[in-house]
Amino acid sequence: MTARLLSGKEAAAAVEAEVAERVAALAAQGKTVGLATILVGEEPASQIYVRGKHRAATRAGMRSFDHVLAAETPPADLERLIDRLNADPAVDAILLQIPLPGGLDPLPFVERLDPGKDADGLHPVNLGRLLLGRPGLRPATPAGILRLLDHYAIDTRGAFVVVVGRSFLVGRPLAVLLSLKGRDATVAVAHTATADLRGLTRQADILVAAAGRPGLIGPEHVRPGAVVIDVGINRTADGLAGDVDFAAVAEIAGAITPVPGGVGPMTIAGLLENTVAAAEARAGQ
Ligand code: NAD
């Protein structure tokens, strides 16, 4: 492997240490930071993610409140829980783990969150602030990717970034964040209807794969020396895989994230940052 390995574990530990200091500063004023998580159903991957989020919150000195609902919970009960957590002064941020079971649309529930307690930064108010370039809680995975680039001093100013995937969770908000003043990247968003994916991705200085398709990005998609960020988490017969053919791409890329241990820990770091930011705002700071 010739590419530099961009470790999300290492970068996330640095973010966590910063968050822990901010949590301790609030604690010194008598304010305990609280994160509530809501998990609906028993999807094993979601259970693992939520457990990881609790562990990280606890490590950072936060209190975490764990709400687990049965898959068949009526939507009105989920709404009531959200309303209760919105009103609970001990809760600074709420994470609703998505996807919801049975293909239930998560957006009406995300919209019900108090935007000031929106741990994942996906409420329309926060997405609107993002589009306007105003301060707000940012989507956790895209924000985590930017922190990873910062940690490894990878400058996005003037870079051509190709983001493969246009979901509201990852691709679209990441493209907006990268194009904001200060980040100053030129961004293209590729999706299932993109005519010549390889022709486009080969031009990228920074290539972000967030399609949820194992092995979608091979060496033929990558310009030698490019930075490759693999967001994909795919469960295959051979175990966890990203969207990038890691072994082959690592031979030509300049830098690459692993799966696991790349973007995953940065998503948790983004969530912790949002949670402490929400608590600071509620404490009037
Ligand atoms: P999604 O299914 O909502 O969106 C996938 C996007 O990829 C779509 O916009 C689609 O147009 C595009 N796409 C799919 N196949 C394509 C192809 N062949 N060519 C070009 N574009 C294609 O998924 P999502 O929620 O954005 O998640 C994407 C992946 O990232 C999944 O594997 C998910 O598990 C993973 N994920 C990881 C983290 C993390 O913390 N590492 C966080 C969120 C999502």
Tab-separated table of C-alpha atoms and ligand atoms in Angstrom:
chain	number	residue	atom	x	y	z
A	1	MET	CA	0.000	0.000	0.000
A	2	THR	CA	1.376	3.372	-0.998
A	3	ALA	CA	-1.461	5.679	0.138
A	4	ARG	CA	-1.356	7.441	3.470
A	5	LEU	CA	-3.923	5.895	5.817
A	6	LEU	CA	-6.398	8.439	7.185
A	7	SER	CA	-7.408	6.962	10.520
A	8	GLY	CA	-10.809	8.039	11.733
A	9	LYS	CA	-10.042	6.447	15.067
A	10	GLU	CA	-7.084	8.748	15.587
A	11	ALA	CA	-8.850	11.892	14.365
A	12	ALA	CA	-11.993	11.089	16.376
A	13	ALA	CA	-9.924	10.686	19.552
A	14	ALA	CA	-8.600	14.231	19.048
A	15	VAL	CA	-12.144	15.594	18.567
A	16	GLU	CA	-13.378	13.632	21.585
A	17	ALA	CA	-10.660	15.151	23.767
A	18	GLU	CA	-11.776	18.648	22.708
A	19	VAL	CA	-15.422	17.793	23.368
A	20	ALA	CA	-14.543	16.359	26.793
A	21	GLU	CA	-12.916	19.687	27.747
A	22	ARG	CA	-16.041	21.603	26.741
A	23	VAL	CA	-18.210	19.124	28.660
A	24	ALA	CA	-15.988	19.570	31.727
A	25	ALA	CA	-16.242	23.367	31.446
A	26	LEU	CA	-20.047	23.095	31.525
A	27	ALA	CA	-19.858	20.632	34.424
A	28	ALA	CA	-17.790	23.183	36.369
A	29	GLN	CA	-20.830	25.487	36.070
A	30	GLY	CA	-23.134	22.738	37.340
A	31	LYS	CA	-24.447	21.720	33.916
A	32	THR	CA	-24.337	18.043	32.937
A	33	VAL	CA	-24.510	17.513	29.176
A	34	GLY	CA	-27.221	14.986	28.234
A	35	LEU	CA	-27.644	13.016	24.998
A	36	ALA	CA	-30.799	10.950	24.435
A	37	THR	CA	-30.857	8.245	21.787
A	38	ILE	CA	-33.925	6.631	20.283
A	39	LEU	CA	-33.601	3.228	18.655
A	40	VAL	CA	-36.705	1.715	17.094
A	41	GLY	CA	-36.540	-2.026	16.383
A	42	GLU	CA	-33.746	-4.538	16.727
A	43	GLU	CA	-31.675	-4.113	13.578
A	44	PRO	CA	-28.242	-5.415	14.687
A	45	ALA	CA	-26.243	-2.754	12.802
A	46	SER	CA	-28.322	0.042	14.351
A	47	GLN	CA	-27.880	-1.522	17.796
A	48	ILE	CA	-24.101	-1.515	17.298
A	49	TYR	CA	-24.112	2.139	16.133
A	50	VAL	CA	-26.233	3.300	19.078
A	51	ARG	CA	-24.058	1.391	21.553
A	52	GLY	CA	-20.960	3.045	20.080
A	53	LYS	CA	-22.591	6.467	20.429
A	54	HIS	CA	-23.420	5.824	24.090
A	55	ARG	CA	-19.910	4.686	24.857
A	56	ALA	CA	-18.404	7.747	23.191
A	57	ALA	CA	-20.826	10.101	24.995
A	58	THR	CA	-19.944	8.528	28.337
A	59	ARG	CA	-16.195	8.761	27.601
A	60	ALA	CA	-16.660	12.479	26.912
A	61	GLY	CA	-18.335	12.929	30.314
A	62	MET	CA	-21.912	13.199	29.045
A	63	ARG	CA	-24.988	11.550	30.489
A	64	SER	CA	-26.715	9.364	27.971
A	65	PHE	CA	-30.346	8.325	27.994
A	66	ASP	CA	-31.140	5.183	26.058
A	67	HIS	CA	-34.657	4.757	24.619
A	68	VAL	CA	-35.377	1.496	22.822
A	69	LEU	CA	-38.782	1.003	21.223
A	70	ALA	CA	-40.230	-2.137	19.663
A	71	ALA	CA	-40.253	-2.257	15.851
A	72	GLU	CA	-44.043	-2.229	15.847
A	73	THR	CA	-44.317	0.898	18.046
A	74	PRO	CA	-47.151	3.100	16.722
A	75	PRO	CA	-45.873	6.384	15.207
A	76	ALA	CA	-47.911	8.344	17.777
A	77	ASP	CA	-45.866	6.773	20.609
A	78	LEU	CA	-42.603	7.756	18.920
A	79	GLU	CA	-43.972	11.269	18.503
A	80	ARG	CA	-44.879	11.398	22.203
A	81	LEU	CA	-41.367	10.287	23.193
A	82	ILE	CA	-39.826	12.989	20.985
A	83	ASP	CA	-42.123	15.609	22.523
A	84	ARG	CA	-41.154	14.469	26.027
A	85	LEU	CA	-37.407	14.609	25.251
A	86	ASN	CA	-37.830	18.017	23.579
A	87	ALA	CA	-39.291	19.284	26.860
A	88	ASP	CA	-36.827	17.499	29.191
A	89	PRO	CA	-34.284	19.998	30.592
A	90	ALA	CA	-31.755	17.193	31.239
A	91	VAL	CA	-31.637	16.392	27.519
A	92	ASP	CA	-29.475	18.692	25.378
A	93	ALA	CA	-29.545	16.641	22.182
A	94	ILE	CA	-31.637	13.828	20.727
A	95	LEU	CA	-30.432	11.240	18.269
A	96	LEU	CA	-33.055	9.316	16.319
A	97	GLN	CA	-31.265	6.329	14.788
A	98	ILE	CA	-32.201	5.881	11.141
A	99	PRO	CA	-33.282	3.998	9.112
A	100	LEU	CA	-36.548	3.306	10.941
A	101	PRO	CA	-37.913	-0.236	10.622
A	102	GLY	CA	-40.428	-1.224	7.974
A	103	GLY	CA	-39.308	1.533	5.621
A	104	LEU	CA	-41.041	4.141	7.827
A	105	ASP	CA	-40.165	7.655	6.562
A	106	PRO	CA	-37.917	9.229	9.231
A	107	LEU	CA	-38.402	12.836	8.067
A	108	PRO	CA	-41.679	13.621	9.897
A	109	PHE	CA	-39.991	12.479	13.126
A	110	VAL	CA	-36.787	14.407	12.424
A	111	GLU	CA	-38.958	17.485	11.797
A	112	ARG	CA	-40.600	16.980	15.176
A	113	LEU	CA	-37.279	17.322	17.014
A	114	ASP	CA	-36.515	20.638	18.662
A	115	PRO	CA	-33.974	22.009	16.112
A	116	GLY	CA	-31.816	23.129	19.037
A	117	LYS	CA	-31.580	19.480	20.187
A	118	ASP	CA	-30.979	17.986	16.752
A	119	ALA	CA	-27.908	15.790	17.431
A	120	ASP	CA	-27.608	14.614	13.818
A	121	GLY	CA	-28.075	18.095	12.323
A	122	LEU	CA	-30.765	16.880	9.935
A	123	HIS	CA	-33.741	19.040	10.973
A	124	PRO	CA	-34.891	21.286	8.101
A	125	VAL	CA	-34.031	24.358	10.188
A	126	ASN	CA	-30.426	23.187	10.526
A	127	LEU	CA	-30.215	22.095	6.879
A	128	GLY	CA	-31.609	25.520	5.944
A	129	ARG	CA	-28.979	27.252	8.071
A	130	LEU	CA	-26.334	25.125	6.374
A	131	LEU	CA	-27.550	26.220	2.953
A	132	LEU	CA	-27.524	29.846	4.106
A	133	GLY	CA	-24.006	29.458	5.541
A	134	ARG	CA	-25.314	30.420	9.003
A	135	PRO	CA	-24.201	28.773	12.265
A	136	GLY	CA	-26.232	25.708	13.239
A	137	LEU	CA	-25.959	22.037	14.091
A	138	ARG	CA	-24.369	20.349	11.078
A	139	PRO	CA	-25.120	16.866	9.708
A	140	ALA	CA	-22.853	14.590	11.741
A	141	THR	CA	-21.255	12.461	8.994
A	142	PRO	CA	-20.387	15.346	6.622
A	143	ALA	CA	-19.117	17.420	9.570
A	144	GLY	CA	-17.036	14.442	10.705
A	145	ILE	CA	-15.515	14.091	7.225
A	146	LEU	CA	-14.429	17.747	7.318
A	147	ARG	CA	-12.862	17.201	10.751
A	148	LEU	CA	-10.981	14.209	9.352
A	149	LEU	CA	-9.612	16.302	6.470
A	150	ASP	CA	-8.639	19.039	8.956
A	151	HIS	CA	-6.884	16.542	11.220
A	152	TYR	CA	-4.675	15.421	8.346
A	153	ALA	CA	-4.205	19.004	7.066
A	154	ILE	CA	-5.881	18.231	3.735
A	155	ASP	CA	-6.850	21.590	2.271
A	156	THR	CA	-10.112	21.761	0.339
A	157	ARG	CA	-9.596	25.315	-0.947
A	158	GLY	CA	-9.572	25.252	-4.711
A	159	ALA	CA	-9.751	21.443	-4.761
A	160	PHE	CA	-12.089	19.621	-7.116
A	161	VAL	CA	-14.168	17.273	-4.969
A	162	VAL	CA	-16.447	14.598	-6.391
A	163	VAL	CA	-19.061	13.254	-3.995
A	164	VAL	CA	-20.667	10.015	-5.155
A	165	GLY	CA	-24.153	9.880	-3.595
A	166	ARG	CA	-26.813	12.533	-3.074
A	167	SER	CA	-28.638	11.456	0.084
A	168	PHE	CA	-29.872	14.109	2.531
A	169	LEU	CA	-27.822	12.284	5.185
A	170	VAL	CA	-24.390	12.418	3.528
A	171	GLY	CA	-23.856	13.417	-0.102
A	172	ARG	CA	-25.958	16.552	-0.470
A	173	PRO	CA	-25.075	18.277	2.825
A	174	LEU	CA	-21.397	17.383	2.349
A	175	ALA	CA	-21.434	19.014	-1.088
A	176	VAL	CA	-22.927	22.188	0.437
A	177	LEU	CA	-20.461	22.263	3.347
A	178	LEU	CA	-17.495	21.884	1.009
A	179	SER	CA	-18.656	24.708	-1.219
A	180	LEU	CA	-19.145	27.211	1.641
A	181	LYS	CA	-16.797	30.156	1.877
A	182	GLY	CA	-13.711	29.083	3.794
A	183	ARG	CA	-13.900	25.485	2.535
A	184	ASP	CA	-13.860	26.802	-1.020
A	185	ALA	CA	-13.969	23.494	-2.873
A	186	THR	CA	-15.435	23.085	-6.334
A	187	VAL	CA	-17.880	20.217	-5.958
A	188	ALA	CA	-19.612	17.767	-8.265
A	189	VAL	CA	-22.287	15.383	-6.967
A	190	ALA	CA	-22.600	12.057	-8.775
A	191	HIS	CA	-25.592	9.741	-8.475
A	192	THR	CA	-27.292	6.813	-10.179
A	193	ALA	CA	-28.121	8.894	-13.268
A	194	THR	CA	-24.579	10.254	-13.738
A	195	ALA	CA	-23.574	9.514	-17.328
A	196	ASP	CA	-19.860	8.856	-17.010
A	197	LEU	CA	-18.985	8.160	-13.382
A	198	ARG	CA	-15.436	7.073	-14.093
A	199	GLY	CA	-14.718	10.072	-16.322
A	200	LEU	CA	-15.895	12.367	-13.536
A	201	THR	CA	-14.264	10.679	-10.540
A	202	ARG	CA	-10.900	10.485	-12.326
A	203	GLN	CA	-10.772	14.286	-12.264
A	204	ALA	CA	-11.205	14.502	-8.492
A	205	ASP	CA	-8.513	15.786	-6.156
A	206	ILE	CA	-10.706	14.462	-3.347
A	207	LEU	CA	-13.146	11.638	-4.036
A	208	VAL	CA	-15.875	10.829	-1.515
A	209	ALA	CA	-17.787	7.582	-2.006
A	210	ALA	CA	-21.172	7.543	-0.258
A	211	ALA	CA	-23.273	5.266	-2.442
A	212	GLY	CA	-23.725	2.143	-0.321
A	213	ARG	CA	-22.416	-0.082	-3.137
A	214	PRO	CA	-19.500	-2.345	-2.165
A	215	GLY	CA	-16.548	-2.068	-4.534
A	216	LEU	CA	-18.196	0.656	-6.660
A	217	ILE	CA	-14.951	2.635	-6.754
A	218	GLY	CA	-11.975	0.788	-8.206
A	219	PRO	CA	-8.516	2.029	-9.215
A	220	GLU	CA	-9.862	2.974	-12.650
A	221	HIS	CA	-12.021	5.635	-10.931
A	222	VAL	CA	-9.154	7.325	-9.122
A	223	ARG	CA	-6.574	9.830	-10.280
A	224	PRO	CA	-3.133	8.808	-8.976
A	225	GLY	CA	-2.393	10.739	-5.797
A	226	ALA	CA	-6.033	11.658	-5.053
A	227	VAL	CA	-7.502	11.623	-1.549
A	228	VAL	CA	-10.213	8.937	-1.241
A	229	ILE	CA	-12.814	9.062	1.527
A	230	ASP	CA	-14.934	5.930	1.823
A	231	VAL	CA	-18.234	6.550	3.626
A	232	GLY	CA	-19.849	3.248	2.654
A	233	ILE	CA	-20.633	0.642	5.261
A	234	ASN	CA	-21.872	-2.474	3.506
A	235	ARG	CA	-22.460	-5.878	5.022
A	236	THR	CA	-21.239	-8.474	2.535
A	237	ALA	CA	-20.645	-12.234	2.709
A	238	ASP	CA	-16.986	-11.383	3.442
A	239	GLY	CA	-17.857	-8.995	6.290
A	240	LEU	CA	-17.907	-5.186	6.395
A	241	ALA	CA	-16.913	-3.430	3.187
A	242	GLY	CA	-16.806	0.151	2.036
A	243	ASP	CA	-17.728	1.477	-1.396
A	244	VAL	CA	-14.057	1.483	-2.404
A	245	ASP	CA	-11.936	-1.482	-3.431
A	246	PHE	CA	-9.479	-0.628	-0.669
A	247	ALA	CA	-6.569	-2.932	-1.554
A	248	ALA	CA	-6.399	-1.866	-5.200
A	249	VAL	CA	-7.140	1.850	-4.687
A	250	ALA	CA	-4.603	2.128	-1.836
A	251	GLU	CA	-1.907	1.356	-4.422
A	252	ILE	CA	-2.598	4.525	-6.409
A	253	ALA	CA	-4.354	7.002	-4.101
A	254	GLY	CA	-2.390	9.603	-2.156
A	255	ALA	CA	-4.470	9.006	0.965
A	256	ILE	CA	-7.400	6.760	1.847
A	257	THR	CA	-9.761	5.990	4.732
A	258	PRO	CA	-10.255	2.408	5.892
A	259	VAL	CA	-13.602	0.700	6.572
A	260	PRO	CA	-14.088	0.199	9.454
A	261	GLY	CA	-12.097	2.815	11.376
A	262	GLY	CA	-12.461	5.671	8.887
A	263	VAL	CA	-15.601	7.788	8.543
A	264	GLY	CA	-17.574	5.746	11.117
A	265	PRO	CA	-15.738	7.108	14.194
A	266	MET	CA	-15.896	10.609	12.672
A	267	THR	CA	-19.696	10.423	12.513
A	268	ILE	CA	-19.707	9.772	16.254
A	269	ALA	CA	-17.275	12.666	16.739
A	270	GLY	CA	-19.649	14.918	14.757
A	271	LEU	CA	-22.535	13.802	16.956
A	272	LEU	CA	-20.609	14.580	20.147
A	273	GLU	CA	-19.654	18.015	18.830
A	274	ASN	CA	-23.277	18.790	18.027
A	275	THR	CA	-24.357	17.595	21.467
A	276	VAL	CA	-21.905	19.795	23.349
A	277	ALA	CA	-22.675	22.738	21.035
A	278	ALA	CA	-26.393	22.274	21.740
A	279	ALA	CA	-25.686	22.204	25.495
A	280	GLU	CA	-23.547	25.348	25.290
A	281	ALA	CA	-26.278	27.159	23.375
A	282	ARG	CA	-28.868	26.083	25.952
A	283	ALA	CA	-26.571	27.313	28.728
A	284	GLY	CA	-26.438	30.695	26.957
A	285	GLN	CA	-22.828	30.427	25.788
B	1	NAD	P1	-28.574	6.243	0.294
B	1	NAD	O1	-28.942	4.890	-0.211
B	1	NAD	O2	-29.612	7.111	0.905
B	1	NAD	O3	-27.928	7.073	-0.903
B	1	NAD	C1	-27.007	6.497	-1.782
B	1	NAD	C2	-26.714	7.456	-2.910
B	1	NAD	O4	-25.750	6.877	-3.762
B	1	NAD	C3	-27.910	7.795	-3.770
B	1	NAD	O5	-28.003	9.200	-3.840
B	1	NAD	C4	-27.614	7.209	-5.133
B	1	NAD	O6	-27.984	8.076	-6.202
B	1	NAD	C5	-26.110	7.025	-5.115
B	1	NAD	N1	-25.709	5.819	-5.832
B	1	NAD	C6	-26.086	4.540	-5.582
B	1	NAD	N2	-25.521	3.703	-6.470
B	1	NAD	C7	-24.774	4.460	-7.294
B	1	NAD	C8	-23.985	4.171	-8.435
B	1	NAD	N3	-23.840	2.922	-8.885
B	1	NAD	N4	-23.363	5.203	-9.039
B	1	NAD	C9	-23.496	6.482	-8.595
B	1	NAD	N5	-24.255	6.803	-7.523
B	1	NAD	C10	-24.887	5.806	-6.894
B	1	NAD	O7	-27.365	6.005	1.283
B	1	NAD	P2	-26.720	6.933	2.446
B	1	NAD	O8	-27.615	6.946	3.605
B	1	NAD	O9	-26.228	8.212	1.881
B	1	NAD	O10	-25.472	6.019	2.804
B	1	NAD	C11	-24.480	5.717	1.832
B	1	NAD	C12	-23.517	4.715	2.414
B	1	NAD	O11	-22.835	5.343	3.507
B	1	NAD	C13	-24.155	3.464	2.994
B	1	NAD	O12	-23.256	2.378	2.823
B	1	NAD	C14	-24.269	3.774	4.475
B	1	NAD	O13	-24.273	2.612	5.277
B	1	NAD	C15	-23.021	4.568	4.679
B	1	NAD	N6	-23.058	5.505	5.804
B	1	NAD	C16	-21.972	5.503	6.598
B	1	NAD	C17	-21.890	6.395	7.638
B	1	NAD	C18	-20.669	6.388	8.460
B	1	NAD	O14	-20.689	6.893	9.568
B	1	NAD	N7	-19.554	5.844	7.960
B	1	NAD	C19	-22.926	7.281	7.893
B	1	NAD	C20	-24.027	7.288	7.046
B	1	NAD	C21	-24.075	6.394	5.988
